[in-house]
Structures are given as structure tokens and as C-alpha cells.
Amino acid sequence: KEYLMSHIQDLAKKQLIQSVNKFPNNYLSHQKLAEWYEKNGELEKAEDEYLKVIEIKPKKYENYYKLAIIYNQDKKQEQAIKLLREVLKRKSDYLDASLCLGNILYETEMFKEAINVFAEALKYNPGEYKLYYYMGMTYTRLNDFPNAKEYYKKAATINSTLNAAKLNLGQISFK
């Protein structure tokens, strides 16, 4: 069964490569090949294909987002940050790009920059639980517990079924 699945995947990959070679500006073939490479951990090849996809259709912002995720997975945070900032200049209300950029900045301990990204995203998505929660987490890392508490409370108000905000709020209150 595993052999058969592997063989089918190899055939699918070969067909995609043939399609890309025969029709070098075929958006869908490049996108599917990029997704295949990404799924199979071939990040460098996935990057190349997403770059081609972006070249073919530069206003499809989800491809920039996908490329930024690959850059981040491939430990190319600077490239991911630059790409996501460019996307947000063009489409400032793109929530996934804001969340991704904010999280990369958070992971690289650029906390004030992360707060700026999350705060800007809140202008377009005022009811988004994750933004308030991530703001709370970021303020916690800055040891700004009053602001952290405020954002955790807002997150808990927006979605009372997700307990992470309540837990963090309790921990801050304990301090």
C-alpha cells in the first residue's frame, strides 16, 4: 500500500513538472507544484515555485503569505519579515499576514515591533481573539503586566471557550 501511494505521488509530481515545462506561465501548475514541494519538505524548491507563482499573479497575496511561512520554516526570518511587511503595505487588512508577521517578530524577540503589527491589525479586525491574545503574550514578555492583563481580558471576553487567555490572566493576577 505504501509503495502504491509513493508511486502515485511520484507520478503526480512528474505530471506537474511536465506541465510546468510545457506551459511555463501556467499559474495552477506552478501553485500545485509549490504545494507538493512544501508538503514533502522540499522547501527550497517550494520557494522557487512560489516565487514563480507570484511573478505570474502578483496580486494573489495568499501566495506571499505561503512563501513567508516557508521562509520562516527554513530559518529565513528576515526574508519572511520583509515579504510580509510588503504584503501589508499593499493589503493592510490581511489578517493572516499580520498574525504571521507578528508571531515571527515575537519569536525573534522583536516585541515592540510585534505589538505595532498586532495593534495595526486590530484596526481592521477588532473582534479577532488571536490578536488580543497575542498582544497579551507580547506585553507579558515585556513585563508590562497591566497591558497584558487588559488584552487577555479582551481575548477572554471575545471567546470564553478558549481558556488560554483566562489561564494567562490568572497567572498575571497571581504575580
PDB file of C-alpha atoms in Angstrom:
ATOM      1  CA  LYS A   1       0.000   0.000   0.000  1.00  0.00           C
ATOM      2  CA  GLU A   2       2.835   2.418   0.881  1.00  0.00           C
ATOM      3  CA  TYR A   3       4.602   1.554  -2.361  1.00  0.00           C
ATOM      4  CA  LEU A   4       1.442   2.297  -4.331  1.00  0.00           C
ATOM      5  CA  MET A   5       0.938   5.659  -2.598  1.00  0.00           C
ATOM      6  CA  SER A   6       4.573   6.582  -3.194  1.00  0.00           C
ATOM      7  CA  HIS A   7       4.272   5.611  -6.840  1.00  0.00           C
ATOM      8  CA  ILE A   8       1.102   7.706  -7.269  1.00  0.00           C
ATOM      9  CA  GLN A   9       2.815  10.695  -5.650  1.00  0.00           C
ATOM     10  CA  ASP A  10       5.813  10.317  -7.935  1.00  0.00           C
ATOM     11  CA  LEU A  11       3.521  10.222 -10.961  1.00  0.00           C
ATOM     12  CA  ALA A  12       1.660  13.327  -9.784  1.00  0.00           C
ATOM     13  CA  LYS A  13       4.942  15.163  -9.285  1.00  0.00           C
ATOM     14  CA  LYS A  14       6.177  14.121 -12.746  1.00  0.00           C
ATOM     15  CA  GLN A  15       2.942  15.310 -14.345  1.00  0.00           C
ATOM     16  CA  LEU A  16       3.187  18.664 -12.591  1.00  0.00           C
ATOM     17  CA  ILE A  17       6.801  19.096 -13.688  1.00  0.00           C
ATOM     18  CA  GLN A  18       5.852  18.182 -17.272  1.00  0.00           C
ATOM     19  CA  SER A  19       3.015  20.698 -17.185  1.00  0.00           C
ATOM     20  CA  VAL A  20       5.312  23.433 -15.831  1.00  0.00           C
ATOM     21  CA  ASN A  21       7.900  22.675 -18.507  1.00  0.00           C
ATOM     22  CA  LYS A  22       5.318  22.629 -21.294  1.00  0.00           C
ATOM     23  CA  PHE A  23       3.408  25.690 -20.042  1.00  0.00           C
ATOM     24  CA  PRO A  24       5.918  27.804 -18.068  1.00  0.00           C
ATOM     25  CA  ASN A  25       3.347  30.512 -17.250  1.00  0.00           C
ATOM     26  CA  ASN A  26       0.625  28.159 -16.037  1.00  0.00           C
ATOM     27  CA  TYR A  27      -0.318  29.541 -12.634  1.00  0.00           C
ATOM     28  CA  LEU A  28      -2.181  26.480 -11.395  1.00  0.00           C
ATOM     29  CA  SER A  29       0.598  24.017 -12.281  1.00  0.00           C
ATOM     30  CA  HIS A  30       3.237  26.113 -10.514  1.00  0.00           C
ATOM     31  CA  GLN A  31       0.974  26.562  -7.494  1.00  0.00           C
ATOM     32  CA  LYS A  32       0.233  22.831  -7.225  1.00  0.00           C
ATOM     33  CA  LEU A  33       3.919  22.003  -7.630  1.00  0.00           C
ATOM     34  CA  ALA A  34       4.814  24.552  -4.932  1.00  0.00           C
ATOM     35  CA  GLU A  35       2.263  22.965  -2.608  1.00  0.00           C
ATOM     36  CA  TRP A  36       3.608  19.489  -3.413  1.00  0.00           C
ATOM     37  CA  TYR A  37       7.179  20.527  -2.607  1.00  0.00           C
ATOM     38  CA  GLU A  38       6.027  22.248   0.568  1.00  0.00           C
ATOM     39  CA  LYS A  39       4.049  19.204   1.711  1.00  0.00           C
ATOM     40  CA  ASN A  40       7.048  16.955   1.063  1.00  0.00           C
ATOM     41  CA  GLY A  41       9.562  19.173   2.863  1.00  0.00           C
ATOM     42  CA  GLU A  42      11.428  20.367  -0.217  1.00  0.00           C
ATOM     43  CA  LEU A  43      11.449  23.962   0.967  1.00  0.00           C
ATOM     44  CA  GLU A  44      13.988  25.389  -1.499  1.00  0.00           C
ATOM     45  CA  LYS A  45      12.021  24.054  -4.456  1.00  0.00           C
ATOM     46  CA  ALA A  46       8.763  25.240  -2.908  1.00  0.00           C
ATOM     47  CA  GLU A  47      10.279  28.726  -2.535  1.00  0.00           C
ATOM     48  CA  ASP A  48      11.245  28.762  -6.216  1.00  0.00           C
ATOM     49  CA  GLU A  49       7.768  27.706  -7.295  1.00  0.00           C
ATOM     50  CA  TYR A  50       6.004  30.249  -5.082  1.00  0.00           C
ATOM     51  CA  LEU A  51       8.262  32.956  -6.500  1.00  0.00           C
ATOM     52  CA  LYS A  52       7.158  31.892  -9.986  1.00  0.00           C
ATOM     53  CA  VAL A  53       3.505  31.869  -8.897  1.00  0.00           C
ATOM     54  CA  ILE A  54       3.911  35.392  -7.503  1.00  0.00           C
ATOM     55  CA  GLU A  55       5.547  36.502 -10.737  1.00  0.00           C
ATOM     56  CA  ILE A  56       2.595  35.149 -12.736  1.00  0.00           C
ATOM     57  CA  LYS A  57      -0.131  36.591 -10.476  1.00  0.00           C
ATOM     58  CA  PRO A  58       1.359  39.286  -8.232  1.00  0.00           C
ATOM     59  CA  LYS A  59      -1.965  40.290  -6.660  1.00  0.00           C
ATOM     60  CA  LYS A  60      -2.704  36.858  -5.179  1.00  0.00           C
ATOM     61  CA  TYR A  61      -1.484  37.775  -1.695  1.00  0.00           C
ATOM     62  CA  GLU A  62      -2.054  34.334  -0.168  1.00  0.00           C
ATOM     63  CA  ASN A  63       0.986  33.126  -2.134  1.00  0.00           C
ATOM     64  CA  TYR A  64       3.195  35.745  -0.480  1.00  0.00           C
ATOM     65  CA  TYR A  65       1.849  34.520   2.845  1.00  0.00           C
ATOM     66  CA  LYS A  66       2.618  30.895   1.969  1.00  0.00           C
ATOM     67  CA  LEU A  67       6.111  31.863   0.843  1.00  0.00           C
ATOM     68  CA  ALA A  68       6.680  33.747   4.101  1.00  0.00           C
ATOM     69  CA  ILE A  69       5.689  30.642   6.068  1.00  0.00           C
ATOM     70  CA  ILE A  70       8.221  28.608   4.097  1.00  0.00           C
ATOM     71  CA  TYR A  71      10.909  31.239   4.680  1.00  0.00           C
ATOM     72  CA  ASN A  72      10.166  31.066   8.397  1.00  0.00           C
ATOM     73  CA  GLN A  73      10.310  27.253   8.416  1.00  0.00           C
ATOM     74  CA  ASP A  74      13.601  27.442   6.526  1.00  0.00           C
ATOM     75  CA  LYS A  75      15.038  29.806   9.191  1.00  0.00           C
ATOM     76  CA  LYS A  76      14.914  32.806   6.848  1.00  0.00           C
ATOM     77  CA  GLN A  77      13.040  35.090   9.218  1.00  0.00           C
ATOM     78  CA  GLU A  78      14.467  38.304   7.768  1.00  0.00           C
ATOM     79  CA  GLN A  79      13.122  37.409   4.324  1.00  0.00           C
ATOM     80  CA  ALA A  80       9.756  36.420   5.794  1.00  0.00           C
ATOM     81  CA  ILE A  81       9.511  39.693   7.732  1.00  0.00           C
ATOM     82  CA  LYS A  82      10.404  41.764   4.676  1.00  0.00           C
ATOM     83  CA  LEU A  83       7.907  39.918   2.474  1.00  0.00           C
ATOM     84  CA  LEU A  84       5.053  40.184   4.975  1.00  0.00           C
ATOM     85  CA  ARG A  85       5.698  43.896   5.518  1.00  0.00           C
ATOM     86  CA  GLU A  86       5.469  44.415   1.759  1.00  0.00           C
ATOM     87  CA  VAL A  87       2.186  42.499   1.618  1.00  0.00           C
ATOM     88  CA  LEU A  88       0.736  44.550   4.462  1.00  0.00           C
ATOM     89  CA  LYS A  89       1.720  47.786   2.693  1.00  0.00           C
ATOM     90  CA  ARG A  90      -0.460  46.678  -0.218  1.00  0.00           C
ATOM     91  CA  LYS A  91      -3.218  44.940   1.744  1.00  0.00           C
ATOM     92  CA  SER A  92      -3.173  46.298   5.283  1.00  0.00           C
ATOM     93  CA  ASP A  93      -6.274  44.353   6.367  1.00  0.00           C
ATOM     94  CA  TYR A  94      -4.792  40.907   5.580  1.00  0.00           C
ATOM     95  CA  LEU A  95      -5.247  39.185   8.936  1.00  0.00           C
ATOM     96  CA  ASP A  96      -3.196  36.036   8.257  1.00  0.00           C
ATOM     97  CA  ALA A  97      -0.218  38.114   7.116  1.00  0.00           C
ATOM     98  CA  SER A  98      -0.490  40.295  10.236  1.00  0.00           C
ATOM     99  CA  LEU A  99      -0.691  37.274  12.535  1.00  0.00           C
ATOM    100  CA  CYS A 100       2.237  35.603  10.815  1.00  0.00           C
ATOM    101  CA  LEU A 101       4.407  38.732  10.863  1.00  0.00           C
ATOM    102  CA  GLY A 102       3.550  39.477  14.483  1.00  0.00           C
ATOM    103  CA  ASN A 103       4.376  35.924  15.513  1.00  0.00           C
ATOM    104  CA  ILE A 104       7.701  35.916  13.664  1.00  0.00           C
ATOM    105  CA  LEU A 105       8.610  39.222  15.317  1.00  0.00           C
ATOM    106  CA  TYR A 106       7.561  37.755  18.677  1.00  0.00           C
ATOM    107  CA  GLU A 107       9.640  34.599  18.105  1.00  0.00           C
ATOM    108  CA  THR A 108      12.682  36.715  17.211  1.00  0.00           C
ATOM    109  CA  GLU A 109      12.116  38.793  20.360  1.00  0.00           C
ATOM    110  CA  MET A 110      11.218  41.954  18.475  1.00  0.00           C
ATOM    111  CA  PHE A 111       8.366  42.548  20.883  1.00  0.00           C
ATOM    112  CA  LYS A 112       7.674  46.239  20.285  1.00  0.00           C
ATOM    113  CA  GLU A 113       7.507  45.663  16.550  1.00  0.00           C
ATOM    114  CA  ALA A 114       5.133  42.734  17.132  1.00  0.00           C
ATOM    115  CA  ILE A 115       2.870  44.952  19.222  1.00  0.00           C
ATOM    116  CA  ASN A 116       2.792  47.527  16.429  1.00  0.00           C
ATOM    117  CA  VAL A 117       1.778  44.863  13.897  1.00  0.00           C
ATOM    118  CA  PHE A 118      -0.932  43.416  16.149  1.00  0.00           C
ATOM    119  CA  ALA A 119      -2.230  46.904  17.025  1.00  0.00           C
ATOM    120  CA  GLU A 120      -2.463  47.837  13.344  1.00  0.00           C
ATOM    121  CA  ALA A 121      -4.298  44.577  12.601  1.00  0.00           C
ATOM    122  CA  LEU A 122      -6.800  45.327  15.382  1.00  0.00           C
ATOM    123  CA  LYS A 123      -7.932  48.394  13.405  1.00  0.00           C
ATOM    124  CA  TYR A 124      -9.223  46.069  10.686  1.00  0.00           C
ATOM    125  CA  ASN A 125     -10.167  43.075  12.846  1.00  0.00           C
ATOM    126  CA  PRO A 126     -11.412  44.427  16.195  1.00  0.00           C
ATOM    127  CA  GLY A 127     -13.160  41.188  17.109  1.00  0.00           C
ATOM    128  CA  GLU A 128     -10.235  38.833  16.485  1.00  0.00           C
ATOM    129  CA  TYR A 129      -9.430  36.785  19.592  1.00  0.00           C
ATOM    130  CA  LYS A 130      -5.912  35.865  18.451  1.00  0.00           C
ATOM    131  CA  LEU A 131      -4.829  39.486  18.121  1.00  0.00           C
ATOM    132  CA  TYR A 132      -5.821  40.301  21.702  1.00  0.00           C
ATOM    133  CA  TYR A 133      -4.308  37.079  22.981  1.00  0.00           C
ATOM    134  CA  TYR A 134      -1.011  37.658  21.148  1.00  0.00           C
ATOM    135  CA  MET A 135      -0.934  41.264  22.370  1.00  0.00           C
ATOM    136  CA  GLY A 136      -1.315  39.918  25.899  1.00  0.00           C
ATOM    137  CA  MET A 137       1.502  37.422  25.351  1.00  0.00           C
ATOM    138  CA  THR A 138       3.765  40.105  23.917  1.00  0.00           C
ATOM    139  CA  TYR A 139       3.105  42.556  26.728  1.00  0.00           C
ATOM    140  CA  THR A 140       3.802  39.716  29.170  1.00  0.00           C
ATOM    141  CA  ARG A 141       7.239  39.196  27.573  1.00  0.00           C
ATOM    142  CA  LEU A 142       7.868  42.927  28.023  1.00  0.00           C
ATOM    143  CA  ASN A 143       6.870  42.601  31.695  1.00  0.00           C
ATOM    144  CA  ASP A 144       4.087  45.118  31.075  1.00  0.00           C
ATOM    145  CA  PHE A 145       1.539  43.232  33.140  1.00  0.00           C
ATOM    146  CA  PRO A 146      -1.195  45.899  33.253  1.00  0.00           C
ATOM    147  CA  ASN A 147      -1.402  45.990  29.440  1.00  0.00           C
ATOM    148  CA  ALA A 148      -1.075  42.208  29.226  1.00  0.00           C
ATOM    149  CA  LYS A 149      -3.950  41.832  31.655  1.00  0.00           C
ATOM    150  CA  GLU A 150      -6.098  44.235  29.617  1.00  0.00           C
ATOM    151  CA  TYR A 151      -5.557  42.289  26.387  1.00  0.00           C
ATOM    152  CA  TYR A 152      -6.071  38.889  27.995  1.00  0.00           C
ATOM    153  CA  LYS A 153      -9.375  40.172  29.421  1.00  0.00           C
ATOM    154  CA  LYS A 154     -10.476  41.332  25.972  1.00  0.00           C
ATOM    155  CA  ALA A 155      -9.479  37.982  24.466  1.00  0.00           C
ATOM    156  CA  ALA A 156     -11.398  36.098  27.153  1.00  0.00           C
ATOM    157  CA  THR A 157     -14.442  38.291  26.538  1.00  0.00           C
ATOM    158  CA  ILE A 158     -14.356  37.607  22.800  1.00  0.00           C
ATOM    159  CA  ASN A 159     -14.048  33.857  23.171  1.00  0.00           C
ATOM    160  CA  SER A 160     -14.820  32.479  26.585  1.00  0.00           C
ATOM    161  CA  THR A 161     -14.420  28.861  25.435  1.00  0.00           C
ATOM    162  CA  LEU A 162     -10.675  29.239  24.770  1.00  0.00           C
ATOM    163  CA  ASN A 163      -9.056  29.004  28.173  1.00  0.00           C
ATOM    164  CA  ALA A 164      -5.523  30.144  27.334  1.00  0.00           C
ATOM    165  CA  ALA A 165      -6.363  33.818  27.843  1.00  0.00           C
ATOM    166  CA  LYS A 166      -8.067  33.055  31.156  1.00  0.00           C
ATOM    167  CA  LEU A 167      -5.106  30.982  32.315  1.00  0.00           C
ATOM    168  CA  ASN A 168      -2.628  33.725  31.450  1.00  0.00           C
ATOM    169  CA  LEU A 169      -4.879  36.331  33.057  1.00  0.00           C
ATOM    170  CA  GLY A 170      -4.921  34.245  36.238  1.00  0.00           C
ATOM    171  CA  GLN A 171      -1.149  33.883  36.192  1.00  0.00           C
ATOM    172  CA  ILE A 172      -0.673  37.639  35.813  1.00  0.00           C
ATOM    173  CA  SER A 173      -3.136  38.328  38.598  1.00  0.00           C
ATOM    174  CA  PHE A 174      -1.189  35.905  40.760  1.00  0.00           C
ATOM    175  CA  LYS A 175       2.010  37.908  40.188  1.00  0.00           C
TER     176      LYS A 175
END
